Short mmCIF file of C-alpha atoms in Angstrom, two decimals:
data_model
loop_
_atom_site.label_atom_id
_atom_site.label_comp_id
_atom_site.label_asym_id
_atom_site.label_seq_id
_atom_site.Cartn_x
_atom_site.Cartn_y
_atom_site.Cartn_z
CA MET H 12 0.00 0.00 0.00
CA THR H 13 1.39 3.37 -0.95
CA GLY H 14 -0.64 5.45 1.51
CA GLU H 15 0.46 8.65 -0.22
CA GLY H 16 -2.52 9.42 -2.46
CA THR H 17 -2.81 12.08 -5.10
CA MET H 18 -4.73 15.25 -5.70
CA ARG H 19 -8.28 14.68 -6.96
CA ALA H 20 -7.93 13.83 -10.64
CA VAL H 21 -10.76 16.09 -11.81
CA ASP H 22 -9.35 16.37 -15.31
CA ALA H 23 -8.27 12.76 -15.62
CA PRO H 24 -10.32 10.42 -17.82
CA ARG H 25 -12.84 8.37 -15.88
CA ARG H 26 -11.68 4.80 -16.20
CA ALA H 27 -13.85 1.73 -15.80
CA ALA H 28 -12.86 -0.60 -13.00
CA TYR H 29 -14.54 -3.71 -14.36
CA ASP H 30 -12.41 -3.98 -17.48
CA PRO H 31 -11.29 -7.44 -18.61
CA SER H 32 -9.11 -5.89 -21.31
CA ALA H 33 -6.95 -4.01 -18.78
CA SER H 34 -3.98 -5.73 -17.18
CA ASP H 35 -3.48 -5.82 -13.41
CA ALA H 36 -0.72 -3.24 -13.71
CA GLU H 37 -2.88 -0.90 -15.81
CA LEU H 38 -5.79 -1.06 -13.36
CA ARG H 39 -3.48 -0.55 -10.41
CA GLU H 40 -1.85 2.47 -12.05
CA ALA H 41 -5.21 3.99 -12.95
CA PHE H 42 -6.56 3.48 -9.44
CA LEU H 43 -3.54 5.09 -7.79
CA ALA H 44 -3.67 7.98 -10.27
CA GLY H 45 -7.24 8.80 -9.30
CA GLU H 46 -8.58 7.84 -12.72
CA ILE H 47 -10.99 5.30 -11.16
CA PRO H 48 -13.13 7.53 -8.92
CA VAL H 49 -14.58 5.99 -5.77
CA ALA H 50 -17.78 6.69 -3.87
CA VAL H 51 -18.20 5.43 -0.30
CA TYR H 52 -21.83 5.25 0.84
CA GLY H 53 -22.15 5.75 4.59
CA LEU H 54 -19.79 7.97 6.61
CA GLY H 55 -20.43 6.51 10.04
CA LYS H 56 -17.93 5.17 12.54
CA MET H 57 -16.65 2.59 10.04
CA GLY H 58 -17.46 4.35 6.77
CA LEU H 59 -15.53 7.56 7.42
CA PRO H 60 -12.24 5.79 8.29
CA LEU H 61 -12.64 3.62 5.19
CA ALA H 62 -13.34 6.64 2.96
CA ALA H 63 -10.37 8.49 4.42
CA VAL H 64 -7.98 5.61 3.76
CA TYR H 65 -9.33 5.17 0.23
CA ALA H 66 -8.80 8.90 -0.34
CA ASP H 67 -5.29 8.76 1.05
CA VAL H 68 -4.43 5.99 -1.38
CA CYS H 69 -6.20 6.93 -4.62
CA GLY H 70 -6.89 10.64 -4.15
CA ASN H 71 -10.36 10.64 -5.72
CA VAL H 72 -13.14 9.75 -3.26
CA THR H 73 -16.62 11.09 -2.64
CA GLY H 74 -18.17 10.22 0.70
CA VAL H 75 -21.96 9.95 0.75
CA ASP H 76 -24.22 10.29 3.77
CA VAL H 77 -27.89 11.14 4.25
CA ASP H 78 -27.07 13.19 7.35
CA GLU H 79 -26.49 16.76 6.19
CA SER H 80 -24.59 17.62 9.38
CA VAL H 81 -22.13 14.79 8.68
CA VAL H 82 -21.65 16.00 5.11
CA GLU H 83 -21.08 19.55 6.29
CA THR H 84 -18.56 18.46 8.91
CA VAL H 85 -16.56 16.24 6.56
CA SER H 86 -16.68 18.80 3.74
CA GLY H 87 -15.03 21.26 6.11
CA GLY H 88 -12.29 18.80 7.00
CA GLY H 89 -13.85 17.93 10.35
CA CYS H 90 -14.37 14.52 11.94
CA HIS H 91 -17.62 13.61 13.70
CA VAL H 92 -16.37 10.15 14.69
CA GLU H 93 -14.79 10.35 18.14
CA ARG H 94 -12.05 8.32 19.81
CA GLU H 95 -10.47 7.08 16.58
CA PRO H 96 -6.70 7.66 16.80
CA GLY H 97 -5.36 9.50 13.79
CA LEU H 98 -8.71 9.89 12.04
CA PRO H 99 -9.27 13.65 12.58
CA ASP H 100 -5.82 14.43 11.18
CA LEU H 101 -6.26 12.10 8.22
CA VAL H 102 -9.68 13.50 7.32
CA ALA H 103 -8.38 17.06 7.54
CA ASP H 104 -5.43 16.14 5.34
CA VAL H 105 -7.30 14.32 2.56
CA VAL H 106 -10.00 17.01 2.42
CA ASP H 107 -7.34 19.70 2.26
CA ARG H 108 -5.61 17.83 -0.59
CA GLY H 109 -8.87 17.56 -2.50
CA ALA H 110 -8.72 13.77 -2.22
CA LEU H 111 -11.99 13.50 -0.26
CA SER H 112 -15.24 15.39 -0.60
CA ALA H 113 -18.69 14.69 0.82
CA THR H 114 -22.24 14.91 -0.48
CA SER H 115 -25.78 13.98 0.50
CA ASP H 116 -26.68 13.28 -3.15
CA PRO H 117 -25.99 9.56 -3.67
CA VAL H 118 -27.20 9.45 -7.26
CA ALA H 119 -24.87 12.25 -8.34
CA ALA H 120 -22.02 10.50 -6.53
CA ALA H 121 -22.90 7.24 -8.28
CA ARG H 122 -22.88 8.87 -11.71
CA ALA H 123 -19.38 10.21 -11.09
CA ALA H 124 -17.86 7.04 -9.59
CA SER H 125 -16.51 3.85 -11.08
CA VAL H 126 -16.12 2.01 -7.76
CA HIS H 127 -19.00 2.08 -5.30
CA VAL H 128 -18.27 0.99 -1.72
CA VAL H 129 -21.33 0.25 0.41
CA MET H 130 -20.81 0.77 4.16
CA VAL H 131 -24.29 1.12 5.63
CA PRO H 132 -25.70 -0.97 8.51
CA THR H 133 -27.85 -4.05 8.17
CA LEU H 134 -30.36 -3.92 11.01
CA LEU H 135 -32.73 -6.48 12.47
CA ASP H 136 -36.52 -6.61 12.24
CA GLY H 137 -37.18 -8.78 15.25
CA HIS H 138 -34.80 -11.65 14.62
CA GLU H 139 -34.72 -11.29 10.83
CA PRO H 140 -32.17 -9.26 8.85
CA ASP H 141 -33.51 -5.94 7.58
CA LEU H 142 -31.73 -4.98 4.36
CA SER H 143 -33.76 -1.81 3.77
CA THR H 144 -30.78 0.51 4.37
CA VAL H 145 -28.60 -1.53 2.02
CA GLU H 146 -31.37 -1.62 -0.57
CA ALA H 147 -31.81 2.16 -0.37
CA ALA H 148 -28.11 2.60 -1.11
CA LEU H 149 -28.35 0.14 -4.00
CA GLU H 150 -31.25 2.04 -5.53
CA SER H 151 -29.18 5.22 -5.58
CA ILE H 152 -26.14 3.42 -6.97
CA GLY H 153 -28.25 1.71 -9.61
CA ALA H 154 -29.65 5.05 -10.75
CA GLY H 155 -26.12 6.23 -11.51
CA LEU H 156 -24.44 2.95 -12.47
CA SER H 157 -22.40 2.82 -15.67
CA PRO H 158 -20.99 -0.12 -17.62
CA GLY H 159 -17.65 -1.14 -16.18
CA ASP H 160 -18.48 -0.04 -12.60
CA LEU H 161 -17.67 -2.23 -9.61
CA VAL H 162 -19.88 -2.33 -6.49
CA VAL H 163 -18.13 -3.41 -3.30
CA VAL H 164 -20.15 -4.52 -0.28
CA GLU H 165 -18.00 -3.70 2.76
CA CYS H 166 -20.80 -3.81 5.31
CA THR H 167 -21.69 -7.12 6.93
CA VAL H 168 -24.67 -8.85 5.32
CA PRO H 169 -26.17 -12.35 5.34
CA PRO H 170 -24.33 -14.75 3.03
CA ARG H 171 -25.62 -14.68 -0.56
CA THR H 172 -26.75 -11.04 -0.29
CA THR H 173 -24.35 -9.81 -2.97
CA ARG H 174 -25.43 -12.55 -5.36
CA ASP H 175 -29.15 -12.66 -4.59
CA VAL H 176 -29.92 -9.02 -3.71
CA VAL H 177 -27.16 -6.66 -4.80
CA VAL H 178 -26.67 -7.81 -8.39
CA PRO H 179 -30.37 -8.24 -9.29
CA THR H 180 -31.28 -4.89 -7.71
CA LEU H 181 -28.56 -3.03 -9.57
CA ALA H 182 -29.43 -4.73 -12.87
CA ARG H 183 -33.12 -3.91 -12.48
CA ILE H 184 -32.61 -0.24 -11.64
CA SER H 185 -29.71 0.50 -13.99
CA GLY H 186 -31.02 -1.46 -16.96
CA LEU H 187 -27.58 -2.99 -17.39
CA GLU H 188 -27.11 -6.66 -18.07
CA VAL H 189 -25.48 -8.82 -15.41
CA GLY H 190 -21.82 -8.92 -16.42
CA GLU H 191 -21.73 -5.33 -17.65
CA PHE H 192 -20.85 -4.32 -14.10
CA GLY H 193 -19.07 -6.11 -11.29
CA ALA H 194 -19.88 -6.81 -7.64
CA ALA H 195 -17.80 -8.13 -4.77
CA ALA H 196 -18.18 -8.74 -1.07
CA CYS H 197 -15.19 -7.35 0.83
CA PRO H 198 -16.41 -7.34 4.46
CA GLU H 199 -14.83 -4.93 6.92
CA ARG H 200 -12.91 -6.44 9.82
CA THR H 201 -12.78 -3.30 11.87
CA SER H 202 -13.31 -2.41 15.54
CA SER H 203 -14.15 0.97 17.03
CA GLY H 204 -11.14 2.67 18.54
CA ARG H 205 -8.69 1.16 16.06
CA ALA H 206 -10.42 1.68 12.73
CA LEU H 207 -7.50 3.13 10.76
CA GLU H 208 -5.15 0.43 11.97
CA ASP H 209 -7.65 -2.25 10.97
CA VAL H 210 -8.52 -0.77 7.57
CA ARG H 211 -4.87 -0.31 6.68
CA GLY H 212 -4.02 -3.92 7.38
CA ALA H 213 -4.23 -5.29 10.91
CA TYR H 214 -5.78 -8.43 9.42
CA PRO H 215 -5.83 -10.01 5.96
CA LYS H 216 -8.47 -8.51 3.68
CA VAL H 217 -11.12 -10.90 2.42
CA VAL H 218 -12.54 -10.37 -1.07
CA GLY H 219 -14.96 -12.45 -3.09
CA GLY H 220 -16.60 -11.46 -6.36
CA VAL H 221 -19.69 -12.69 -8.14
CA ASP H 222 -17.41 -13.53 -11.05
CA ALA H 223 -13.69 -13.79 -11.75
CA GLU H 224 -13.33 -10.22 -13.03
CA SER H 225 -15.01 -8.76 -9.94
CA THR H 226 -12.66 -10.75 -7.71
CA ARG H 227 -9.64 -9.63 -9.74
CA VAL H 228 -10.48 -5.93 -9.59
CA ALA H 229 -11.38 -6.01 -5.91
CA SER H 230 -8.13 -7.81 -5.16
CA ILE H 231 -6.12 -5.17 -7.04
CA ILE H 232 -7.83 -2.31 -5.22
CA TYR H 233 -7.50 -3.79 -1.77
CA GLY H 234 -3.94 -4.79 -2.49
CA GLU H 235 -3.28 -1.03 -2.42
CA ILE H 236 -5.60 -0.20 0.47
CA THR H 237 -4.13 -2.79 2.85
CA SER H 238 -0.57 -3.58 3.84
CA ASN H 239 -1.66 -7.11 4.74
CA ASP H 240 -2.50 -10.08 2.56
CA VAL H 241 -5.57 -10.13 0.33
CA ILE H 242 -7.40 -13.45 0.51
CA ALA H 243 -9.61 -14.10 -2.50
CA THR H 244 -12.43 -16.52 -1.73
CA THR H 245 -14.24 -18.70 -4.23
CA ASP H 246 -17.21 -16.36 -4.46
CA ALA H 247 -18.98 -13.45 -2.77
CA ALA H 248 -21.13 -15.67 -0.56
CA THR H 249 -18.03 -17.25 0.96
CA ALA H 250 -16.54 -13.84 1.72
CA GLU H 251 -19.80 -12.76 3.38
CA ALA H 252 -19.87 -15.99 5.39
CA VAL H 253 -16.34 -15.37 6.68
CA LYS H 254 -17.38 -12.17 8.43
CA VAL H 255 -20.61 -13.62 9.80
CA PHE H 256 -18.81 -16.73 11.05
CA GLU H 257 -16.30 -14.57 12.92
CA GLY H 258 -19.11 -12.85 14.83
CA VAL H 259 -21.01 -16.07 15.48
CA TYR H 260 -17.88 -17.71 16.87
CA ARG H 261 -17.39 -14.88 19.35
CA ASP H 262 -21.03 -14.91 20.42
CA VAL H 263 -21.06 -18.66 21.04
CA ASN H 264 -17.67 -18.55 22.77
CA ILE H 265 -18.75 -15.73 25.08
CA ALA H 266 -21.92 -17.68 25.82
CA VAL H 267 -19.78 -20.63 26.89
CA ALA H 268 -17.83 -18.35 29.24
CA ASN H 269 -21.03 -16.85 30.63
CA GLN H 270 -22.56 -20.28 31.11
CA LEU H 271 -19.47 -21.44 32.98
CA ALA H 272 -19.61 -18.31 35.14
CA ARG H 273 -22.98 -19.43 36.46
CA TYR H 274 -21.27 -22.45 38.01
CA ALA H 275 -19.00 -20.30 40.18
CA GLU H 276 -21.07 -20.46 43.37
CA THR H 277 -22.03 -24.13 42.98
CA LEU H 278 -18.46 -25.22 42.28
CA ASP H 279 -16.96 -22.76 44.78
CA VAL H 280 -14.23 -21.85 42.31
CA ASP H 281 -13.15 -18.70 40.54
CA VAL H 282 -14.32 -19.53 37.03
CA ASN H 283 -12.16 -16.75 35.60
CA GLU H 284 -9.03 -18.31 37.08
CA ALA H 285 -10.06 -21.71 35.74
CA ILE H 286 -10.64 -20.23 32.27
CA GLU H 287 -7.27 -18.47 32.30
CA VAL H 288 -5.44 -21.68 33.19
CA ALA H 289 -7.51 -23.77 30.77
CA ASN H 290 -6.46 -21.43 28.00
CA THR H 291 -2.81 -22.37 28.51
CA GLN H 292 -3.75 -25.51 26.59
CA PRO H 293 -3.36 -24.59 22.89
CA TYR H 294 -6.68 -26.13 21.86
CA CYS H 295 -8.63 -24.06 24.38
CA ASP H 296 -9.54 -20.40 23.86
CA ILE H 297 -12.48 -19.57 26.13
CA HIS H 298 -13.47 -15.91 26.17
CA THR H 299 -14.27 -13.82 29.26
CA PRO H 300 -17.62 -13.75 31.08
CA GLY H 301 -19.32 -10.43 31.67
CA PRO H 302 -22.61 -8.58 32.14
CA GLY H 303 -23.75 -9.10 28.56
CA VAL H 304 -22.92 -8.77 24.88
CA GLY H 305 -23.73 -5.56 23.03
CA GLY H 306 -22.94 -3.49 19.98
CA HIS H 307 -24.18 -3.71 16.41
CA CYS H 308 -22.11 -6.78 15.52
CA ILE H 309 -21.95 -9.79 17.82
CA PRO H 310 -25.61 -9.83 18.99
CA VAL H 311 -26.79 -9.31 15.40
CA TYR H 312 -24.74 -11.61 13.19
CA PRO H 313 -26.16 -14.91 14.50
CA TYR H 314 -29.50 -13.83 13.02
CA PHE H 315 -27.85 -13.33 9.63
CA LEU H 316 -27.89 -17.14 9.62
CA ALA H 317 -30.70 -18.13 11.98
CA GLY H 318 -33.07 -15.43 10.74
CA ALA H 319 -32.13 -15.48 7.07
CA PHE H 320 -32.09 -19.26 6.62
CA PRO H 321 -34.84 -20.63 8.90
CA GLU H 322 -34.81 -23.98 7.12
CA VAL H 323 -31.63 -24.84 9.04
CA ASP H 324 -31.83 -25.85 12.72
CA ALA H 325 -30.00 -23.03 14.50
CA GLY H 326 -30.46 -24.37 18.03
CA LEU H 327 -26.89 -23.62 19.09
CA LEU H 328 -27.04 -20.02 17.85
CA HIS H 329 -30.34 -19.39 19.63
CA ALA H 330 -29.05 -21.01 22.82
CA ALA H 331 -25.97 -18.78 22.80
CA ARG H 332 -28.13 -15.71 22.26
CA ASP H 333 -30.39 -16.75 25.15
CA VAL H 334 -27.42 -17.14 27.50
CA ASN H 335 -25.87 -13.81 26.56
CA ASP H 336 -29.20 -11.99 26.63
CA SER H 337 -29.79 -13.30 30.14
CA MET H 338 -26.56 -11.90 31.58
CA PRO H 339 -27.86 -8.42 32.48
CA GLU H 340 -30.55 -10.03 34.63
CA HIS H 341 -27.93 -12.34 36.13
CA THR H 342 -25.73 -9.33 36.85
CA VAL H 343 -28.57 -7.70 38.77
CA ALA H 344 -28.97 -10.89 40.81
CA LEU H 345 -25.25 -10.82 41.57
CA LEU H 346 -25.50 -7.19 42.67
CA GLU H 347 -28.37 -8.07 45.00
CA ALA H 348 -26.32 -10.94 46.45
CA MET H 349 -23.33 -8.62 46.86
CA LEU H 350 -25.45 -6.06 48.71
CA ASP H 351 -26.85 -8.79 50.94
CA ALA H 352 -23.36 -10.09 51.68
CA HIS H 353 -22.38 -6.61 52.88
CA GLY H 354 -25.41 -6.26 55.10
CA VAL H 355 -27.08 -3.45 53.15
CA ASP H 356 -30.50 -3.00 54.70
CA GLY H 357 -33.58 -1.42 53.20
CA ASP H 358 -35.63 -1.87 50.07
CA ALA H 359 -33.99 0.97 48.11
CA PRO H 360 -30.21 0.61 48.01
CA THR H 361 -28.25 3.14 45.96
CA VAL H 362 -26.22 1.58 43.16
CA LEU H 363 -23.83 3.48 40.91
CA LEU H 364 -23.39 2.08 37.38
CA LEU H 365 -20.19 3.03 35.57
CA GLY H 366 -20.67 2.80 31.82
CA LEU H 367 -23.87 2.29 29.85
CA ALA H 368 -22.13 1.83 26.48
CA TYR H 369 -21.62 -1.75 25.39
CA ARG H 370 -17.83 -1.69 25.84
CA GLY H 371 -15.01 0.55 26.90
CA ASN H 372 -14.17 3.76 25.04
CA VAL H 373 -17.01 3.35 22.56
CA ALA H 374 -20.07 5.57 22.21
CA GLU H 375 -22.45 2.79 21.24
CA LEU H 376 -25.61 1.86 23.14
CA ARG H 377 -27.17 -0.53 20.64
CA TYR H 378 -27.93 -3.85 22.34
CA SER H 379 -25.82 -2.71 25.29
CA PRO H 380 -26.35 -4.60 28.57
CA GLY H 381 -25.87 -1.41 30.63
CA PRO H 382 -29.33 0.11 30.08
CA VAL H 383 -30.91 -3.30 30.70
CA VAL H 384 -29.08 -3.63 34.02
CA ALA H 385 -30.22 -0.11 34.94
CA ARG H 386 -33.83 -0.88 34.09
CA GLU H 387 -33.85 -4.22 35.93
CA LEU H 388 -32.21 -2.65 38.98
CA ALA H 389 -34.74 0.15 39.09
CA ALA H 390 -37.52 -2.46 38.92
CA THR H 391 -36.22 -3.99 42.16
CA GLY H 392 -36.71 -0.65 43.92
CA ALA H 393 -33.06 0.39 43.88
CA ARG H 394 -32.02 3.99 43.37
CA VAL H 395 -29.90 3.85 40.23
CA LEU H 396 -27.13 6.34 39.54
CA ALA H 397 -25.05 6.16 36.37
CA ALA H 398 -22.07 7.84 34.72
CA ASP H 399 -20.82 7.49 31.17
CA PRO H 400 -18.64 10.11 29.46
CA PHE H 401 -19.70 8.77 26.05
CA VAL H 402 -23.45 9.19 26.50
CA ASP H 403 -24.90 12.58 25.62
CA ASP H 404 -28.63 11.90 25.51
CA TRP H 405 -29.97 10.61 28.82
CA THR H 406 -33.67 11.16 28.11
CA GLU H 407 -34.27 7.49 27.32
CA PHE H 408 -32.94 6.29 30.68
CA GLU H 409 -36.06 6.77 32.75
CA GLY H 410 -35.46 6.27 36.45
CA VAL H 411 -31.68 6.66 36.13
CA GLU H 412 -29.95 9.64 37.75
CA ARG H 413 -27.00 10.94 35.79
CA VAL H 414 -23.83 11.64 37.77
CA PRO H 415 -21.22 14.00 36.26
CA MET H 416 -17.76 12.49 36.01
CA ASP H 417 -16.23 15.12 38.30
CA LEU H 418 -18.68 14.24 41.08
CA LEU H 419 -18.23 10.48 41.08
CA ASP H 420 -15.98 10.23 44.12
CA SER H 421 -18.41 12.23 46.25
CA GLN H 422 -21.39 9.92 45.78
CA ASN H 423 -22.81 8.12 48.80
CA VAL H 424 -23.63 4.68 47.41
CA ASP H 425 -24.18 1.15 48.63
CA ALA H 426 -22.57 -0.53 45.62
CA VAL H 427 -20.74 0.22 42.39
CA ALA H 428 -20.91 -1.77 39.16
CA VAL H 429 -18.45 -1.37 36.27
CA LEU H 430 -20.33 -2.23 33.08
CA ALA H 431 -18.05 -0.60 30.48
CA GLY H 432 -14.28 -0.28 30.79
CA HIS H 433 -13.86 3.37 29.82
CA ASP H 434 -10.39 4.78 30.44
CA GLU H 435 -11.96 7.57 32.48
CA PHE H 436 -12.86 5.04 35.17
CA ARG H 437 -9.40 3.52 35.60
CA ASP H 438 -7.97 6.09 38.00
CA LEU H 439 -10.97 6.52 40.28
CA ASP H 440 -10.45 6.46 44.01
CA TRP H 441 -12.33 3.23 44.61
CA ALA H 442 -11.82 3.34 48.36
CA ALA H 443 -13.63 6.69 48.47
CA PHE H 444 -16.91 4.97 47.58
CA ASP H 445 -16.69 2.91 50.78
CA ALA H 446 -18.77 0.28 49.00
CA PRO H 447 -18.31 -3.08 47.30
CA VAL H 448 -17.57 -3.00 43.56
CA MET H 449 -18.88 -5.39 40.92
CA ASP H 450 -16.11 -5.27 38.32
CA GLY H 451 -17.90 -6.57 35.26
CA ARG H 452 -15.04 -5.69 32.90
CA PHE H 453 -11.92 -6.56 34.93
CA LEU H 454 -11.01 -2.90 35.08
CA LEU H 455 -9.81 -2.58 38.67
CA PRO H 456 -6.19 -3.30 39.63
CA GLU H 457 -5.44 -6.25 41.88
CA ASP H 458 -4.30 -4.08 44.79
CA VAL H 459 -7.37 -1.82 44.93
CA ASP H 460 -8.48 -0.92 48.44
CA ALA H 461 -12.09 -2.06 48.11
CA PRO H 462 -14.05 -5.34 48.16
CA VAL H 463 -14.18 -6.40 44.50
CA TYR H 464 -16.51 -8.94 42.94
CA THR H 465 -16.51 -10.29 39.39
CA VAL H 466 -18.88 -12.26 37.18
CA GLY H 467 -17.83 -15.85 37.71
CA GLY H 468 -15.32 -15.04 40.44
CA ARG H 469 -14.99 -16.33 44.00
CA TRP H 470 -16.50 -13.64 46.22
CA PRO H 471 -14.93 -11.27 47.04
CA ARG H 472 -11.87 -11.27 44.80
#
């Protein structure tokens, strides 16, 4: 990967990407020269880093987003995505160089681009995948699609989506024949807080086209985007399955850890210690138990199989989801047991929750266990206080009292629960709370001067 980029090639000829007559070297040279313009649809927490890296490499990228405030921010060289090391500087640089621009007009962007990169979320409708956001992006792309264009699906979708949804939709709207344009699944393998590192090559890049030419072009492009290997799969469905399988593995593995954690009291062992030692055996890699599994990825991807292909018995996937979904309630039960062990009297104990986001240093509440713990605690009659430096809108947390970060140490509480491992919590004076702490994220140091409890641990630690 060059990583140097060029100025936007506004006067350069617009080259087709899907061009069987062009050699690998010719396509690579044209891409790096900005002659194959790129449009990235979706400038969210994963889309903006991807667009910025594309721009840094090829120098000719248009970012598309329906949110006018996002477009305005990016157009001015600003970065609305927080806590991504290096991203604000990179966005400012590529915008200043003319390598990246932003628009809220997806059809105009599609008409100008030869490579179309889709990075919009696939949501759930109940337990079934909802492709409406992806389909909306495809409709705009199709309205501006030209012969020789390549459409890249970077967002995570159910396997076979590129083949069964993307290609037919584009053909129907554009009027082009299948084969006049290309399509490939190139799923992101990116985590919040390290997006640039991941996009640039922390892991091998997986690409899979609907035909050989799509795979070839996608491999050439991502060979420049990433410094890591490019792994070309047999087809697009296989590439899509890779990403979904990664998420399903983590969900099932975490469910195993959470299930084992429930044996802690019965076995009278520290399950976390047992897991750590078990993992010294090379065939064992058990994850860590905790208060629940959140975010847009891990709780969602199992339904990209179970919900999209109901003809297959997905008993294991549903069982894992049930275990992980039950952990917030189990965490509340552990908090009640912890309070009882410390002789807290009364029907309305005061409990301080640290972190409502689904994991540390991430401003994401979707499927987060924190709000569920807060709601379940309040239902028991507890007074629930909470602090989270990443949460701006507290209107949806009915019955939860927000505590400013600078007032944490002065709170008179009966118990504290760490539900998200934000860096801001690491240096708190835990002894000042004069209360037991449920460390759900293994945040506290071993020598902390407070009674510490963990999910699956021998009580207290």
